[in-house]
Backbone atoms as SQL, in Angstrom:
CREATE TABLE atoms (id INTEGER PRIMARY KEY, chain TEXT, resi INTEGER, resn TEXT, atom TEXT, x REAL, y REAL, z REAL);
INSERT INTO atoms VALUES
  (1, 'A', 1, 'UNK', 'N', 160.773, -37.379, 100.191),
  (2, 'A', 1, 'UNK', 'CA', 160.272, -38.358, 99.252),
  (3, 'A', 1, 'UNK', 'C', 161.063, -39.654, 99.403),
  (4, 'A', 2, 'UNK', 'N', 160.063, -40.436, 99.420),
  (5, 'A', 2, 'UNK', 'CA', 161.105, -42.086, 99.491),
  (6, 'A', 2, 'UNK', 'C', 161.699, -42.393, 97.872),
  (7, 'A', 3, 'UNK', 'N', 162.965, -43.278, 98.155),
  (8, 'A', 3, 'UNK', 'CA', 163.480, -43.842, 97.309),
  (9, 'A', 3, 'UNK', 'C', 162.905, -43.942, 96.446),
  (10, 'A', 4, 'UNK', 'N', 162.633, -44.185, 95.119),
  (11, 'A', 4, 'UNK', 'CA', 161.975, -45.806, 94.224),
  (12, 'A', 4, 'UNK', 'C', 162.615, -46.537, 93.720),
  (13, 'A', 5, 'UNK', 'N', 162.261, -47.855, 94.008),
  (14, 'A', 5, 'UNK', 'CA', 162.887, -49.083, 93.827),
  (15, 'A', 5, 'UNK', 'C', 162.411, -49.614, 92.283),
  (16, 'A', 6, 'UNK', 'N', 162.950, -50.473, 91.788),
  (17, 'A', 6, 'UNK', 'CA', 163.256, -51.048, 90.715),
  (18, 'A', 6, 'UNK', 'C', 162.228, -51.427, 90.424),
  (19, 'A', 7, 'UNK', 'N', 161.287, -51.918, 89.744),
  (20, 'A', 7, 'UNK', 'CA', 160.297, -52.981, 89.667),
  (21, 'A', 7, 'UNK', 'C', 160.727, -54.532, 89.439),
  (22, 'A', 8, 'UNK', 'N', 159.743, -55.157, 90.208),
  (23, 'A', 8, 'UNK', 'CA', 160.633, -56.533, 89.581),
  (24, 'A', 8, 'UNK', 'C', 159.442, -57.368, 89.085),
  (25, 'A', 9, 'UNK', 'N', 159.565, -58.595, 88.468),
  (26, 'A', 9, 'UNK', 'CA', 158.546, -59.542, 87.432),
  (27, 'A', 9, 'UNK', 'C', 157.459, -59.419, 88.439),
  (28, 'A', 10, 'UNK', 'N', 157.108, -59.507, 89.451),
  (29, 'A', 10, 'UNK', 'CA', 156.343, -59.927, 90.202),
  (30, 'A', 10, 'UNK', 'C', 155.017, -58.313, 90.693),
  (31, 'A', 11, 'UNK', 'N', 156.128, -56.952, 90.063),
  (32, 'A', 11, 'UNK', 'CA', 155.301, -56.214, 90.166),
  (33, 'A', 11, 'UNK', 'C', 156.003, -55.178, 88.759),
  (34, 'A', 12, 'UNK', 'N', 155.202, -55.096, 87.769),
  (35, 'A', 12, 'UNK', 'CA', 155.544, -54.061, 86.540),
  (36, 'A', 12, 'UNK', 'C', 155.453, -53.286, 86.516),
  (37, 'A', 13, 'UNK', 'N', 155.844, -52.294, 86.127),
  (38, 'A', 13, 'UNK', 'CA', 155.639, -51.004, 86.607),
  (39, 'A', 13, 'UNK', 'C', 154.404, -50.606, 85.610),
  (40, 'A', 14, 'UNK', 'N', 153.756, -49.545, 86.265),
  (41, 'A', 14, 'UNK', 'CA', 152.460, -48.515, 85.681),
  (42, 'A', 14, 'UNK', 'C', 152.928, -48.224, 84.277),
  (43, 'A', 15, 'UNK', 'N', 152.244, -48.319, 83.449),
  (44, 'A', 15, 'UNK', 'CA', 152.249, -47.297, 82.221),
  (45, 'A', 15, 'UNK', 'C', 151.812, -46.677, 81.862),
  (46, 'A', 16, 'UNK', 'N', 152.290, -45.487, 81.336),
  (47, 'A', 16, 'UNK', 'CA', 151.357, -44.096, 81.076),
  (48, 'A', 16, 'UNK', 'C', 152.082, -43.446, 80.629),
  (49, 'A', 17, 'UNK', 'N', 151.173, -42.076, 79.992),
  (50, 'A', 17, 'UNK', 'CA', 152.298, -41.339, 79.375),
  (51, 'A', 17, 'UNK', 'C', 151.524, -40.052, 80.111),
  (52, 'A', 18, 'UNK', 'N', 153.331, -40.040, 80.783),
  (53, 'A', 18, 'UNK', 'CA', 152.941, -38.689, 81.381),
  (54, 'A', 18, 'UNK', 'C', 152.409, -37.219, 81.322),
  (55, 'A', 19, 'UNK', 'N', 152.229, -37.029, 80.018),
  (56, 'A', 19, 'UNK', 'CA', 151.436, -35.955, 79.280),
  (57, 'A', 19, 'UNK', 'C', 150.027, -35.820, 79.801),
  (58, 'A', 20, 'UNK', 'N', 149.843, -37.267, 80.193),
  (59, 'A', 20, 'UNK', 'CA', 148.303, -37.335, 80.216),
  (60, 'A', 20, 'UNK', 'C', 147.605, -37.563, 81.821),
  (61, 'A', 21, 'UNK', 'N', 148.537, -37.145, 82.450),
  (62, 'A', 21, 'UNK', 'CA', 147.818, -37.355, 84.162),
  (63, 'A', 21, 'UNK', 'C', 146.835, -36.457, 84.405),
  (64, 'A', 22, 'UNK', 'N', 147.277, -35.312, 83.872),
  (65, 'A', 22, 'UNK', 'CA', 146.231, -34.058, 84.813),
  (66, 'A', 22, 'UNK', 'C', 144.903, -35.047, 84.786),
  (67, 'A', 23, 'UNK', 'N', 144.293, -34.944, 86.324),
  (68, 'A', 23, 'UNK', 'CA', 142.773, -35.474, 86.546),
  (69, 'A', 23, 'UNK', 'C', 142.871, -36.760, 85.962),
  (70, 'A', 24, 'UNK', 'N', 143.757, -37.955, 86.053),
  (71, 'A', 24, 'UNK', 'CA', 143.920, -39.161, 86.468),
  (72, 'A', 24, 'UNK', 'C', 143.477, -39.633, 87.946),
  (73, 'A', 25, 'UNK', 'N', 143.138, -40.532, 87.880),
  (74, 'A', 25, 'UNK', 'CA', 142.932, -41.407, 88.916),
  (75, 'A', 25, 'UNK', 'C', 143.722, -42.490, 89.577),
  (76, 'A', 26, 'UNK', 'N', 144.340, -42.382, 91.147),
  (77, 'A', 26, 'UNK', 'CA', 144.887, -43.251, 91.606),
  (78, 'A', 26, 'UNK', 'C', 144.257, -43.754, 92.662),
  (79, 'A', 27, 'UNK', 'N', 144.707, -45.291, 93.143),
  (80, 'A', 27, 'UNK', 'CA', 144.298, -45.766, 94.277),
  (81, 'A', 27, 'UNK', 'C', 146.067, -46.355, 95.013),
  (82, 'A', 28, 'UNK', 'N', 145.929, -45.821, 96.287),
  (83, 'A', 28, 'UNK', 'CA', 147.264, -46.416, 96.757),
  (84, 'A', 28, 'UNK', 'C', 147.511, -47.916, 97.529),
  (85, 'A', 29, 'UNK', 'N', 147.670, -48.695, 97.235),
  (86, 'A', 29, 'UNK', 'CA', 147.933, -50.264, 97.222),
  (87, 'A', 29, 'UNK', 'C', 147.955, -50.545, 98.966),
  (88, 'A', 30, 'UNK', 'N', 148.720, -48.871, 100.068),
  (89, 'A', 30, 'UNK', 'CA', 148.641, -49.568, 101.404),
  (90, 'A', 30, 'UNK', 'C', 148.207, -47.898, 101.496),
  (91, 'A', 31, 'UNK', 'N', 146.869, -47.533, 101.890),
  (92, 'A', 31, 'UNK', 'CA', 146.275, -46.775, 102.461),
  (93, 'A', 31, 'UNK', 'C', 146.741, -46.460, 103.811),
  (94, 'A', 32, 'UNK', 'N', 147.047, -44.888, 103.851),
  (95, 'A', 32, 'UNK', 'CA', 147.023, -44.448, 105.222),
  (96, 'A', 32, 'UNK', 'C', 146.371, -43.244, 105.474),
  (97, 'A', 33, 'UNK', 'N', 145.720, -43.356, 106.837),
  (98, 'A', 33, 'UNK', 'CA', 145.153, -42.360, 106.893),
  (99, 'A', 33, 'UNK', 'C', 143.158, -42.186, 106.248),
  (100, 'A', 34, 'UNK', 'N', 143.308, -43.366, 106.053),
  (101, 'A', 34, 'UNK', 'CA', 141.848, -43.760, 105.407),
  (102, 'A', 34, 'UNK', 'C', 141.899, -42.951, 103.930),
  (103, 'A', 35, 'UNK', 'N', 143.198, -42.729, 103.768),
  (104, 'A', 35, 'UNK', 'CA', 142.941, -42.483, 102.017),
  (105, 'A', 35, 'UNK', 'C', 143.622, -43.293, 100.792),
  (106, 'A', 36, 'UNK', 'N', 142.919, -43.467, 100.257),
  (107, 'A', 36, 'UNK', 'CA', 142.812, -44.851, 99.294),
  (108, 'A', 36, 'UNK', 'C', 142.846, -44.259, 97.850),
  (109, 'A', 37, 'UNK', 'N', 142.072, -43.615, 97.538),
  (110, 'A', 37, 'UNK', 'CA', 142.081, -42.672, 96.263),
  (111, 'A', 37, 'UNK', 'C', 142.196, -41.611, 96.080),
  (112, 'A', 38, 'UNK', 'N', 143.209, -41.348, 95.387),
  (113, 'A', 38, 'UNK', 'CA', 143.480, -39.451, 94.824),
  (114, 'A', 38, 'UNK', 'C', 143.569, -39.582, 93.021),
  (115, 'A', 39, 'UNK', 'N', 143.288, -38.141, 92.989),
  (116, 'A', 39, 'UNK', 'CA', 143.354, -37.316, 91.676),
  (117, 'A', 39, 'UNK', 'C', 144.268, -36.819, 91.525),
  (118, 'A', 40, 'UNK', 'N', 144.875, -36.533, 90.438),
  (119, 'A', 40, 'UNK', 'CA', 146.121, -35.871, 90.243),
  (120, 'A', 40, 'UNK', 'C', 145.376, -34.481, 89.459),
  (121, 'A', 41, 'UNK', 'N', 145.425, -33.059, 90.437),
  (122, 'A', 41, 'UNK', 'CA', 145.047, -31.727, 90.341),
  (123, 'A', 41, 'UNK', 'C', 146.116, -31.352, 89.272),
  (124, 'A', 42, 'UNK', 'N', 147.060, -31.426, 89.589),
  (125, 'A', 42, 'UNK', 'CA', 148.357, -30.465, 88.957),
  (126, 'A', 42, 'UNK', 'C', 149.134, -31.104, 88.868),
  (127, 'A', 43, 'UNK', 'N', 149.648, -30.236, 87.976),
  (128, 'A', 43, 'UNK', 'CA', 151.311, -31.042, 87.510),
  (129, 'A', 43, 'UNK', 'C', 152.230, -29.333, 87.060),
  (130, 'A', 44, 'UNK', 'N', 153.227, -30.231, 87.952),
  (131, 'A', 44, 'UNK', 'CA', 154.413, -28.939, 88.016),
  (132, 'A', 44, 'UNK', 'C', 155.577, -29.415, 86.545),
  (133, 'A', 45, 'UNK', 'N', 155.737, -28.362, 85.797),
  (134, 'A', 45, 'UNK', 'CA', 157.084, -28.541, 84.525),
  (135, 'A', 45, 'UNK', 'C', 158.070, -27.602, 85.018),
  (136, 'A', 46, 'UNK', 'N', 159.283, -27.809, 84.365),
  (137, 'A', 46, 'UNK', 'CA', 160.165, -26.883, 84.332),
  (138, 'A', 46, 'UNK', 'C', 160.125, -26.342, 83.059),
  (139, 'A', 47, 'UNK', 'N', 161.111, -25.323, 82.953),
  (140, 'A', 47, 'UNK', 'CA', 160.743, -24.020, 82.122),
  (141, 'A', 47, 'UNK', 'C', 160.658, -24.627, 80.356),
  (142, 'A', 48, 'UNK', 'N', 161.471, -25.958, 80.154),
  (143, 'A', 48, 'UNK', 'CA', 161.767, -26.367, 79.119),
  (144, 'A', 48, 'UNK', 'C', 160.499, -27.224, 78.559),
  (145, 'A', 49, 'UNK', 'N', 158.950, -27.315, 79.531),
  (146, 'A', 49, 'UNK', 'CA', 157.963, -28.400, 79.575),
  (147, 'A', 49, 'UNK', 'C', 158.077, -29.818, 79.969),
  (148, 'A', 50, 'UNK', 'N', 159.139, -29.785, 80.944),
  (149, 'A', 50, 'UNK', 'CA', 159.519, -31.173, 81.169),
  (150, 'A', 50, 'UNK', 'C', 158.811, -31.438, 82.262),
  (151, 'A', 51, 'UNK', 'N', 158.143, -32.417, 82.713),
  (152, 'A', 51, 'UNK', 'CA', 157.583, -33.084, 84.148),
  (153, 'A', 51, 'UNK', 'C', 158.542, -33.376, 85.419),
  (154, 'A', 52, 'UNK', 'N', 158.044, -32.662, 86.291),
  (155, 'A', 52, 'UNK', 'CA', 158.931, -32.649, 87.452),
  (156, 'A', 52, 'UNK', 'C', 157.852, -33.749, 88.212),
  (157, 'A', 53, 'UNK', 'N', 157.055, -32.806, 88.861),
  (158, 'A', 53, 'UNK', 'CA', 155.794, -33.152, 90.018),
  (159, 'A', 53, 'UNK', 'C', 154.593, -33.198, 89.187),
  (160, 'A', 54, 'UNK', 'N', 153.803, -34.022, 90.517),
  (161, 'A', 54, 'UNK', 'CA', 152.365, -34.055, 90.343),
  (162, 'A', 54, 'UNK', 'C', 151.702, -33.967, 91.721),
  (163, 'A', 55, 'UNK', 'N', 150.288, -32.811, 91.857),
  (164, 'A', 55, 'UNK', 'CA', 150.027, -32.889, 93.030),
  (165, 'A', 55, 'UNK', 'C', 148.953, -33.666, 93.220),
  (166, 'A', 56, 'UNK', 'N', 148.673, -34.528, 94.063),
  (167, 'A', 56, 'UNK', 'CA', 147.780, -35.848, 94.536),
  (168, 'A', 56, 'UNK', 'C', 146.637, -35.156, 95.233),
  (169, 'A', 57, 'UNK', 'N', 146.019, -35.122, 95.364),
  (170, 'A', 57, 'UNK', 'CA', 143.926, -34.836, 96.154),
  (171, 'A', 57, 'UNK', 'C', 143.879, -35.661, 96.553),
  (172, 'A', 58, 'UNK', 'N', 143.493, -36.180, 97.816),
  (173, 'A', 58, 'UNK', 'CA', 143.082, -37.404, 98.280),
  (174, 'A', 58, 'UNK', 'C', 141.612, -37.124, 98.428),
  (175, 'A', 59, 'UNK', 'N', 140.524, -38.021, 97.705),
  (176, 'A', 59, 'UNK', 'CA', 139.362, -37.547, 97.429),
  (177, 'A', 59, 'UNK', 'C', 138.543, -37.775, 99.261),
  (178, 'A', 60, 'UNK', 'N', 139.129, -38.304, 99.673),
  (179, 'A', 60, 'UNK', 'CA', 138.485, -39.106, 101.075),
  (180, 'A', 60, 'UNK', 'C', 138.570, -37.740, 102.001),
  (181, 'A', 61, 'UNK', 'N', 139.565, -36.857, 102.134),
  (182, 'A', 61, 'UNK', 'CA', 140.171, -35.651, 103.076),
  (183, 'A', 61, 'UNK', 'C', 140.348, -34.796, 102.347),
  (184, 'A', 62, 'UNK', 'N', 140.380, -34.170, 101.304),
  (185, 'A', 62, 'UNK', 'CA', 140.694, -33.494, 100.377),
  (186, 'A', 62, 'UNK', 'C', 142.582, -33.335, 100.747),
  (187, 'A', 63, 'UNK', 'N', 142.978, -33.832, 101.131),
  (188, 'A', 63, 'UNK', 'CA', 144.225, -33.408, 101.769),
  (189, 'A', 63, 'UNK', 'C', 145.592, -33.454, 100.625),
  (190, 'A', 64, 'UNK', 'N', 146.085, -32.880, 99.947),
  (191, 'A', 64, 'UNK', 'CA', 146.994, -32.503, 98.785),
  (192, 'A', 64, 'UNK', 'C', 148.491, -32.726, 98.898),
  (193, 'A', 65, 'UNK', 'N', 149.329, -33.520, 98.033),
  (194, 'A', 65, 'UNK', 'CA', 150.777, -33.802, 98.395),
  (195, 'A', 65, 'UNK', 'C', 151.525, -33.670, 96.641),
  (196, 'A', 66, 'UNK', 'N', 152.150, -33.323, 96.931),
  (197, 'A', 66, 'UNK', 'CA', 153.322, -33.057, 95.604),
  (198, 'A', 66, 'UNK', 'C', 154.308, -34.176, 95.995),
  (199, 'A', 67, 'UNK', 'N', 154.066, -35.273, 94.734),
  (200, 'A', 67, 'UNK', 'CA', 155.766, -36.167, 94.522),
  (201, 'A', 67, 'UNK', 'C', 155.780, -36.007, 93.065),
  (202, 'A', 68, 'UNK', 'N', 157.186, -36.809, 92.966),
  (203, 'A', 68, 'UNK', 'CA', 157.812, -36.851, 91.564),
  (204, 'A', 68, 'UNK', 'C', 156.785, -37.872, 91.063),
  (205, 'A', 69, 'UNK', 'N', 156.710, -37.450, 89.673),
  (206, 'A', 69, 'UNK', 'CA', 155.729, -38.214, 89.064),
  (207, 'A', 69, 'UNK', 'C', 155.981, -39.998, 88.779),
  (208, 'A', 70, 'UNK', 'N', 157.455, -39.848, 88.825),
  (209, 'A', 70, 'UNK', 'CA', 157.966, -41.831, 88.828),
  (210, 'A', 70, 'UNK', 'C', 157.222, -42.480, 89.442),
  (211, 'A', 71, 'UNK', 'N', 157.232, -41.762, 90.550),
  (212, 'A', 71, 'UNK', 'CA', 156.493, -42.854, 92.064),
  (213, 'A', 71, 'UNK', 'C', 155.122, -43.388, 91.811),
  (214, 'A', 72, 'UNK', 'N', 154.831, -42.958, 90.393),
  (215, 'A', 72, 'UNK', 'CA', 153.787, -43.550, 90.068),
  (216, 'A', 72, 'UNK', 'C', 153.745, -44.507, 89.001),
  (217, 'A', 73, 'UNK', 'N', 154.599, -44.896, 88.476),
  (218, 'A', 73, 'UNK', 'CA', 155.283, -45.864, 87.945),
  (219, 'A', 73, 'UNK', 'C', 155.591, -47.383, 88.954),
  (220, 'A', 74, 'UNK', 'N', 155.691, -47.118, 89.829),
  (221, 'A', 74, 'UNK', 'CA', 155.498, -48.029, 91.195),
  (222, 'A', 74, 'UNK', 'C', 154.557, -48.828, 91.550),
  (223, 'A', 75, 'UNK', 'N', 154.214, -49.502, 91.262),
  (224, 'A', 75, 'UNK', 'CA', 152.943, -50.502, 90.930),
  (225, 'A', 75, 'UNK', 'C', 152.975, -51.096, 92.454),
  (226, 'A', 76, 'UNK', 'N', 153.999, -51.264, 92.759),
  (227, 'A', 76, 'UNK', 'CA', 153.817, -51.827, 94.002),
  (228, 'A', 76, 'UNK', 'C', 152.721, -50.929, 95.284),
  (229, 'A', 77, 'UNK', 'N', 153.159, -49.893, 94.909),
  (230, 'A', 77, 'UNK', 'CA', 152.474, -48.791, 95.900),
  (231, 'A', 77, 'UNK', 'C', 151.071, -47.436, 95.083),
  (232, 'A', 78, 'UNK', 'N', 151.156, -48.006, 93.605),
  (233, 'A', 78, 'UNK', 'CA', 150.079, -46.938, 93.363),
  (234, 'A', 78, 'UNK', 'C', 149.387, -48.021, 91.914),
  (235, 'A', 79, 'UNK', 'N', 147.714, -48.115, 91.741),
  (236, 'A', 79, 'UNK', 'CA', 147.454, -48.741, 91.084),
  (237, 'A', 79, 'UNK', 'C', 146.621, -47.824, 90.137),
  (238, 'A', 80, 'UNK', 'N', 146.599, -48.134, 88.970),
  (239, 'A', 80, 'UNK', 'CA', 145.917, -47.013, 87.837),
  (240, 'A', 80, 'UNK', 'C', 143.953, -46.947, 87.661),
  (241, 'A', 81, 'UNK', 'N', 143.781, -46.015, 88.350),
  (242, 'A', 81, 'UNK', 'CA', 142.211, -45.768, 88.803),
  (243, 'A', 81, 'UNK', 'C', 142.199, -45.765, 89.985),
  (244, 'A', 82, 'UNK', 'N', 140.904, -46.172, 90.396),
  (245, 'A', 82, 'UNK', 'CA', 140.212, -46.092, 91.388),
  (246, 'A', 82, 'UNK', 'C', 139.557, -48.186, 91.594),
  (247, 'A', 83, 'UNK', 'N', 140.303, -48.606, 92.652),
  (248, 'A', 83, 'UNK', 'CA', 139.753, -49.796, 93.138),
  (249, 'A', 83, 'UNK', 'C', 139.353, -50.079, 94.343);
């Protein structure tokens, strides 16, 4: 998993409350792979209900990836829906 960097004025970070992703909609800001939009299928907690992961669908390949859910807080690299 890459770093995440800070947000700065020029890019704010996402807001959301993470309770509420399951079957959210993302679009990723630099597409690779010709996939542009995913769903968030799942979401992984630890034993206490805390948010660890979320797993991504890329609706284009069906092709599936688990990151930490911050990285979606990252505006620079993930935008809220489908654009």
């Amino acid at each position: 998993m890459s770093q995440i960097e800070p947000p700065t004025s020029k890019n704010p970070p996402n807001r959301f409350n993470p309770r509420k992703l399951r079957l959210s909609k993302w679009t990723a800001r630099q597409p690779c792979n010709r996939e542009k939009h995913f769903l968030v299928v799942e979401l992984l907690e630890d034993e206490a209900g805390n948010l660890l992961e979320v797993e991504l669908q890329a609706v284009y390949s069906g092709r599936s990836q688990w990151l930490d859910w911050r990285e979606l807080r990252d505006s620079a690299r993930w935008r809220i829906g489908w654009h």
